Amino acid sequence: MAVMPMFPLGSVLLPNGVLSLHVFEPRYRALVTDCVAAEHHEFGVVLIDRGSEVGGGDVRRQVGTVARMVQVAEVDDGRFAVIAVGVARMRVREWLVDDPYPLAEIDVWPDLDELPDPHEPPDLDELPDLDELLGSVTQRTRRAAALAVELGDDAADPSSDIADDLLTASYQLAALAPIGPADVYSLLSAAGPVARLTALAALLDDVEAIQSFRLQSP
């Protein structure tokens, strides 16, 4: 458990994801200053459930990502341009007083290892074909991202590299898929990579149906 500065946003940062921030509110300028002075330059990012990023009074989700600042530039009027990367998933134990900025007690929340114990015989009725699952979801996500670009939506680059590692790939595909913040949050909250890919496959059913309808509309 640790007390961590928190930056609620209207979008979801995933582990291994990149976050660009333009920081102008005094409370978050103080957060940046303190994080730069700290040893690990880390803060938490959570999705705002209701409310606004600016001004306070927002309602926040409980699962988020620990972000590490990798580049910080201060401009003349005291604002900051920040680039951070997601390094770990976390859960909020308790929100503290927003003074001088949002703070929370958090626990790092590792993904569940859903792979079978190599020392135990696998249950073949329950074990999914992981290569097939990853290949299928990767192909469908790339196709959906490409169609989103074709339809003029704000979408990620469908040619983005996807790792061979199942855990990393599950987060990369969640970021690539043309889905909204609430759906990305649900994927962040999945127990582990197999559950995340399975849930993404279900979300893609709806994405593909909507895209097909839009392509057929005059």
Short mmCIF file of C-alpha atoms in Angstrom, two decimals:
data_model
loop_
_atom_site.label_atom_id
_atom_site.label_comp_id
_atom_site.label_asym_id
_atom_site.label_seq_id
_atom_site.Cartn_x
_atom_site.Cartn_y
_atom_site.Cartn_z
CA MET A 1 0.00 0.00 0.00
CA ALA A 2 1.22 3.51 -0.79
CA VAL A 3 -0.10 7.06 -0.80
CA MET A 4 0.10 8.38 -4.34
CA PRO A 5 -0.69 11.66 -6.13
CA MET A 6 -3.62 11.07 -8.47
CA PHE A 7 -4.58 12.57 -11.82
CA PRO A 8 -8.22 11.77 -12.71
CA LEU A 9 -8.86 11.95 -16.46
CA GLY A 10 -11.66 11.45 -18.95
CA SER A 11 -9.63 8.70 -20.63
CA VAL A 12 -7.99 5.47 -19.51
CA LEU A 13 -4.23 4.95 -19.35
CA LEU A 14 -3.22 1.31 -19.72
CA PRO A 15 0.03 -0.33 -18.61
CA ASN A 16 2.70 0.27 -21.29
CA GLY A 17 0.60 3.12 -22.70
CA VAL A 18 1.87 6.64 -23.29
CA LEU A 19 0.14 9.67 -21.77
CA SER A 20 0.65 13.28 -22.88
CA LEU A 21 -0.57 15.96 -20.50
CA HIS A 22 -0.86 19.73 -20.79
CA VAL A 23 -0.95 20.78 -17.14
CA PHE A 24 -2.29 24.24 -16.30
CA GLU A 25 -4.44 23.92 -13.14
CA PRO A 26 -2.51 25.09 -10.05
CA ARG A 27 -3.21 21.87 -8.12
CA TYR A 28 -1.83 19.68 -10.90
CA ARG A 29 1.12 21.99 -11.46
CA ALA A 30 1.91 21.33 -7.78
CA LEU A 31 1.51 17.59 -8.44
CA VAL A 32 4.00 17.72 -11.32
CA THR A 33 6.49 19.70 -9.22
CA ASP A 34 6.28 17.18 -6.37
CA CYS A 35 6.51 14.17 -8.69
CA VAL A 36 9.60 15.56 -10.40
CA ALA A 37 11.22 15.96 -6.98
CA ALA A 38 10.25 12.43 -5.89
CA GLU A 39 12.45 9.40 -6.47
CA HIS A 40 10.30 7.54 -9.00
CA HIS A 41 8.34 10.45 -10.59
CA GLU A 42 5.12 8.44 -10.35
CA PHE A 43 1.43 9.30 -10.00
CA GLY A 44 -1.84 7.46 -10.47
CA VAL A 45 -4.28 7.86 -13.34
CA VAL A 46 -7.95 6.93 -12.92
CA LEU A 47 -11.00 7.40 -15.11
CA ILE A 48 -13.52 10.06 -14.16
CA ASP A 49 -16.93 8.43 -13.92
CA ARG A 50 -18.88 11.69 -13.72
CA GLY A 51 -17.81 15.31 -13.74
CA SER A 52 -14.98 17.22 -15.37
CA GLU A 53 -11.19 17.04 -15.39
CA VAL A 54 -11.06 20.75 -14.53
CA GLY A 55 -12.24 22.29 -11.30
CA GLY A 56 -12.76 19.26 -9.05
CA GLY A 57 -16.01 17.67 -7.84
CA ASP A 58 -15.56 14.66 -10.12
CA VAL A 59 -16.55 11.07 -9.34
CA ARG A 60 -13.69 8.65 -9.92
CA ARG A 61 -13.33 4.96 -10.72
CA GLN A 62 -11.34 2.76 -8.35
CA VAL A 63 -9.05 0.95 -10.81
CA GLY A 64 -6.30 2.78 -12.63
CA THR A 65 -2.68 2.77 -13.68
CA VAL A 66 0.52 3.97 -12.08
CA ALA A 67 2.21 6.39 -14.50
CA ARG A 68 5.88 7.40 -14.51
CA MET A 69 6.95 10.77 -15.88
CA VAL A 70 9.63 10.37 -18.54
CA GLN A 71 9.67 13.92 -19.91
CA VAL A 72 8.63 17.21 -18.31
CA ALA A 73 8.94 20.67 -19.83
CA GLU A 74 7.89 23.88 -18.09
CA VAL A 75 6.75 26.81 -20.21
CA ASP A 76 7.09 30.49 -19.29
CA ASP A 77 3.69 30.91 -17.62
CA GLY A 78 4.21 27.96 -15.26
CA ARG A 79 2.34 25.34 -17.25
CA PHE A 80 3.86 21.90 -17.85
CA ALA A 81 4.00 19.57 -20.81
CA VAL A 82 4.34 16.04 -19.46
CA ILE A 83 4.89 12.68 -21.12
CA ALA A 84 4.37 9.65 -18.90
CA VAL A 85 4.15 5.89 -19.41
CA GLY A 86 1.91 3.39 -17.67
CA VAL A 87 3.99 1.04 -15.54
CA ALA A 88 1.52 -0.99 -13.44
CA ARG A 89 -2.15 -1.52 -12.76
CA MET A 90 -3.43 -0.37 -9.38
CA ARG A 91 -6.53 -0.21 -7.21
CA VAL A 92 -7.59 2.64 -4.94
CA ARG A 93 -8.03 1.60 -1.31
CA GLU A 94 -9.19 5.00 -0.11
CA TRP A 95 -9.40 8.53 -1.46
CA LEU A 96 -7.78 11.11 0.80
CA VAL A 97 -8.41 14.85 1.05
CA ASP A 98 -7.63 16.67 -2.22
CA ASP A 99 -4.95 18.83 -0.65
CA PRO A 100 -3.01 20.21 -2.43
CA TYR A 101 -4.10 17.79 -5.19
CA PRO A 102 -5.96 14.46 -5.33
CA LEU A 103 -4.32 11.78 -3.18
CA ALA A 104 -5.21 8.15 -2.58
CA GLU A 105 -4.00 5.06 -0.79
CA ILE A 106 -3.40 2.51 -3.53
CA ASP A 107 -2.27 -1.07 -4.03
CA VAL A 108 -0.47 -2.26 -7.14
CA TRP A 109 -2.77 -4.88 -8.72
CA PRO A 110 -0.87 -7.46 -10.79
CA ASP A 111 -2.73 -9.37 -13.49
CA LEU A 112 -3.81 -12.85 -12.52
CA ASP A 113 -1.65 -15.56 -14.07
CA GLU A 114 -4.33 -17.54 -15.90
CA LEU A 115 -1.89 -19.91 -17.56
CA PRO A 116 -1.85 -23.52 -16.33
CA ASP A 117 0.67 -24.68 -13.77
CA PRO A 118 3.43 -26.39 -15.80
CA HIS A 119 3.74 -28.99 -12.99
CA GLU A 120 0.06 -29.92 -13.18
CA PRO A 121 -1.69 -31.72 -16.07
CA PRO A 122 -3.87 -29.19 -17.94
CA ASP A 123 -7.65 -29.49 -18.11
CA LEU A 124 -8.02 -29.57 -21.90
CA ASP A 125 -11.74 -28.81 -21.66
CA GLU A 126 -11.06 -25.46 -19.97
CA LEU A 127 -7.75 -24.40 -21.51
CA PRO A 128 -8.23 -22.04 -24.49
CA ASP A 129 -5.92 -22.15 -27.49
CA LEU A 130 -3.97 -19.03 -26.55
CA ASP A 131 -2.24 -18.62 -29.92
CA GLU A 132 -5.59 -18.87 -31.69
CA LEU A 133 -7.22 -16.44 -29.25
CA LEU A 134 -4.45 -13.86 -29.58
CA GLY A 135 -4.28 -14.22 -33.37
CA SER A 136 -8.02 -13.88 -33.82
CA VAL A 137 -8.40 -10.87 -31.53
CA THR A 138 -5.36 -9.19 -33.08
CA GLN A 139 -6.74 -9.61 -36.61
CA ARG A 140 -10.20 -8.38 -35.64
CA THR A 141 -8.87 -5.41 -33.69
CA ARG A 142 -6.62 -4.30 -36.56
CA ARG A 143 -9.52 -4.58 -38.99
CA ALA A 144 -11.84 -2.61 -36.70
CA ALA A 145 -9.19 0.10 -36.20
CA ALA A 146 -8.64 0.34 -39.96
CA LEU A 147 -12.39 0.68 -40.60
CA ALA A 148 -12.61 3.33 -37.90
CA VAL A 149 -9.94 5.33 -39.74
CA GLU A 150 -11.84 4.84 -43.01
CA LEU A 151 -15.03 6.07 -41.35
CA GLY A 152 -13.30 9.21 -40.12
CA ASP A 153 -13.27 8.29 -36.44
CA ASP A 154 -10.51 9.21 -34.03
CA ALA A 155 -8.67 5.89 -34.04
CA ALA A 156 -5.26 4.43 -33.31
CA ASP A 157 -2.86 3.32 -36.05
CA PRO A 158 -4.05 -0.16 -37.12
CA SER A 159 -0.48 -1.11 -38.09
CA SER A 160 0.81 -0.62 -34.52
CA ASP A 161 3.13 -3.36 -33.33
CA ILE A 162 1.61 -6.01 -31.07
CA ALA A 163 3.87 -7.95 -28.72
CA ASP A 164 4.11 -11.72 -28.68
CA ASP A 165 3.77 -11.67 -24.89
CA LEU A 166 0.14 -12.35 -24.01
CA LEU A 167 -0.10 -9.84 -21.16
CA THR A 168 1.50 -6.96 -23.05
CA ALA A 169 -0.51 -7.78 -26.18
CA SER A 170 -3.78 -7.76 -24.22
CA TYR A 171 -3.17 -4.18 -23.14
CA GLN A 172 -1.92 -3.08 -26.57
CA LEU A 173 -5.04 -4.47 -28.24
CA ALA A 174 -7.28 -2.81 -25.65
CA ALA A 175 -5.63 0.50 -26.57
CA LEU A 176 -5.89 -0.17 -30.32
CA ALA A 177 -9.56 -1.16 -30.37
CA PRO A 178 -12.00 1.61 -31.40
CA ILE A 179 -14.00 1.50 -28.16
CA GLY A 180 -14.96 4.10 -25.57
CA PRO A 181 -13.35 4.84 -22.19
CA ALA A 182 -15.90 2.79 -20.23
CA ASP A 183 -15.12 -0.29 -22.32
CA VAL A 184 -11.37 0.29 -22.03
CA TYR A 185 -11.85 0.56 -18.27
CA SER A 186 -13.67 -2.78 -18.21
CA LEU A 187 -10.70 -4.35 -20.02
CA LEU A 188 -8.24 -2.76 -17.60
CA SER A 189 -10.25 -4.32 -14.77
CA ALA A 190 -10.22 -7.84 -16.24
CA ALA A 191 -8.63 -10.49 -14.06
CA GLY A 192 -5.83 -11.26 -16.48
CA PRO A 193 -4.81 -11.36 -20.15
CA VAL A 194 -7.00 -14.30 -21.17
CA ALA A 195 -10.08 -12.74 -19.60
CA ARG A 196 -9.13 -9.39 -21.18
CA LEU A 197 -8.80 -10.85 -24.69
CA THR A 198 -12.02 -12.83 -24.29
CA ALA A 199 -13.87 -9.68 -23.17
CA LEU A 200 -12.36 -7.70 -26.04
CA ALA A 201 -13.56 -10.32 -28.51
CA ALA A 202 -17.10 -9.83 -27.19
CA LEU A 203 -16.82 -6.05 -27.46
CA LEU A 204 -15.62 -6.41 -31.05
CA ASP A 205 -18.88 -8.17 -31.93
CA ASP A 206 -20.72 -4.90 -31.28
CA VAL A 207 -18.01 -2.77 -32.92
CA GLU A 208 -18.13 -4.86 -36.10
CA ALA A 209 -21.94 -4.76 -36.24
CA ILE A 210 -22.00 -0.96 -35.89
CA GLN A 211 -19.24 -0.47 -38.45
CA SER A 212 -21.00 -2.77 -40.92
CA PHE A 213 -24.21 -0.75 -40.53
CA ARG A 214 -22.37 2.52 -41.02
CA LEU A 215 -20.61 1.25 -44.14
CA GLN A 216 -23.92 0.21 -45.68
CA SER A 217 -25.68 3.48 -44.84
CA PRO A 218 -26.00 5.97 -47.71
#
